C-alpha positions as CSV (number, residue, x, y, z in Angstrom):
1,D,-15.8,17.2,1.5
2,I,-12.5,16.5,-0.1
3,Q,-12.1,17.9,-3.6
4,Y,-9.1,15.7,-4.5
5,P,-8.0,12.7,-2.5
6,F,-4.4,12.2,-1.4
7,G,-2.3,11.0,-4.4
8,Y,-4.9,12.1,-7.0
9,G,-3.6,12.8,-10.4
10,L,-4.8,13.0,-14.0
11,S,-3.3,10.8,-16.8
12,Y,-3.8,10.5,-20.5
13,T,-4.1,6.7,-20.2
14,E,-5.6,4.0,-18.0
15,F,-3.9,1.5,-15.8
16,E,-5.0,-1.9,-14.6
17,Y,-3.8,-3.4,-11.3
18,S,-3.9,-7.2,-10.8
19,D,-2.4,-10.3,-9.1
20,L,-1.4,-8.9,-5.7
21,E,0.7,-11.5,-4.0
22,L,2.3,-11.6,-0.5
23,N,5.4,-13.8,0.0
24,K,3.9,-14.9,3.3
25,N,0.6,-14.5,5.3
26,K,2.2,-14.4,8.7
27,V,5.2,-12.4,9.9
28,S,7.1,-12.0,13.1
29,K,7.8,-8.5,14.6
30,D,11.3,-8.6,13.2
31,G,10.4,-10.1,9.9
32,K,9.5,-8.6,6.5
33,I,6.8,-9.2,3.9
34,K,7.1,-8.5,0.2
35,A,4.0,-7.4,-1.7
36,T,4.1,-7.8,-5.5
37,M,1.5,-7.0,-8.2
38,N,1.1,-6.3,-11.9
39,V,0.4,-2.9,-13.3
40,K,-0.6,-2.7,-17.0
41,N,-1.2,0.3,-19.3
42,T,-4.5,-0.5,-20.9
43,G,-4.7,2.8,-22.8
44,D,-3.3,3.8,-26.2
45,R,-0.7,6.3,-24.9
46,K,2.5,6.0,-23.0
47,G,2.0,7.0,-19.4
48,A,3.3,7.1,-15.8
49,E,1.5,5.8,-12.8
50,I,2.3,6.3,-9.1
51,V,1.4,3.0,-7.4
52,Q,0.7,3.6,-3.8
53,M,0.9,1.1,-0.9
54,Y,-1.1,1.6,2.3
55,V,-1.2,-0.4,5.4
56,I,-4.4,-0.9,7.4
57,D,-4.4,-2.0,11.0
58,T,-7.7,-3.7,11.4
59,K,-7.8,-3.6,15.2
60,C,-5.5,-1.5,17.4
61,S,-5.5,-0.5,21.1
62,V,-5.2,3.2,20.1
63,P,-7.0,5.2,17.4
64,R,-5.1,5.1,14.0
65,P,-5.9,6.5,10.6
66,E,-8.1,4.3,8.4
67,K,-5.0,3.6,6.2
68,E,-1.4,4.8,6.2
69,L,0.7,5.5,3.2
70,K,3.9,3.4,3.5
71,G,5.4,3.4,0.1
72,F,5.0,4.3,-3.6
73,N,6.6,3.5,-6.9
74,K,6.5,5.4,-10.2
75,V,6.0,3.1,-13.2
76,E,6.3,4.3,-16.8
77,L,4.6,2.0,-19.3
78,E,4.1,1.9,-23.1
79,P,0.6,1.1,-24.3
80,G,-0.2,-2.5,-23.5
81,E,3.0,-2.9,-21.4
82,S,2.8,-4.6,-18.0
83,K,5.3,-4.5,-15.1
84,R,5.7,-6.2,-11.7
85,V,5.8,-3.7,-8.9
86,S,7.1,-4.6,-5.4
87,F,7.0,-3.2,-1.9
88,E,8.6,-4.4,1.3
89,I,6.8,-4.1,4.7
90,D,8.7,-4.3,7.9
91,K,8.1,-3.5,11.6
92,K,8.4,0.2,11.2
93,D,5.6,0.1,8.6
94,L,3.3,-1.6,11.2
95,S,4.3,0.5,14.2
96,F,2.5,3.4,15.9
97,Y,3.7,5.8,18.6
98,D,2.3,4.9,22.0
99,S,2.2,8.1,24.2
100,R,1.6,6.1,27.3
101,S,4.9,4.2,27.1
102,N,6.7,6.9,25.0
103,S,7.8,4.2,22.5
104,W,7.0,2.8,19.0
105,K,4.9,-0.4,19.1
106,A,3.8,-3.0,16.6
107,Q,0.9,-4.9,18.1
108,P,0.2,-8.5,16.9
109,G,-3.0,-8.9,14.9
110,E,-4.6,-8.6,11.5
111,F,-3.3,-6.1,8.9
112,K,-4.2,-5.4,5.3
113,I,-2.1,-4.1,2.4
114,A,-4.0,-1.9,0.1
115,I,-2.7,-0.9,-3.3
116,G,-4.1,2.0,-5.4
117,S,-3.6,5.0,-7.5
118,S,-4.8,7.4,-4.7
119,S,-6.0,7.1,-1.1
120,Q,-9.6,6.8,-2.5
121,D,-8.9,4.6,-5.5
122,I,-7.8,1.4,-3.9
123,R,-7.6,-1.4,-6.5
124,L,-6.2,-4.4,-4.5
125,K,-6.2,-5.6,-0.9
126,K,-4.7,-8.6,0.8
127,G,-4.5,-9.5,4.5
128,F,-1.7,-10.9,6.7
129,R,-1.1,-11.5,10.4
130,L,1.6,-10.0,12.6
131,K,2.6,-12.6,15.3
């Protein structure tokens, strides 16, 4: 059993995640997707949050981790303050190393972006398709 999940941390305040938006729901191999969401300090103290972005390949020809950390942003917020946080996803974020061909590959298919405060505390998810 894992005592503390990846990205786990303690804070003196609480944060709310909302309104995850992708600027497109389909992307080509050479394209990019931008993911944007709100993070709000819902507590009564100033605090900092590390917002983490994971990519999930829902079906792949090789075994991959359940989710892969592809980005993070530190956000400092006053009580009641809200900020938009953005991430950009490109081909390298969707690729895996294929030992059979000795090359990096990004296979077409369904992916999900998962946003959370740790690997086990995912707050938002949204899917897209790689063409």
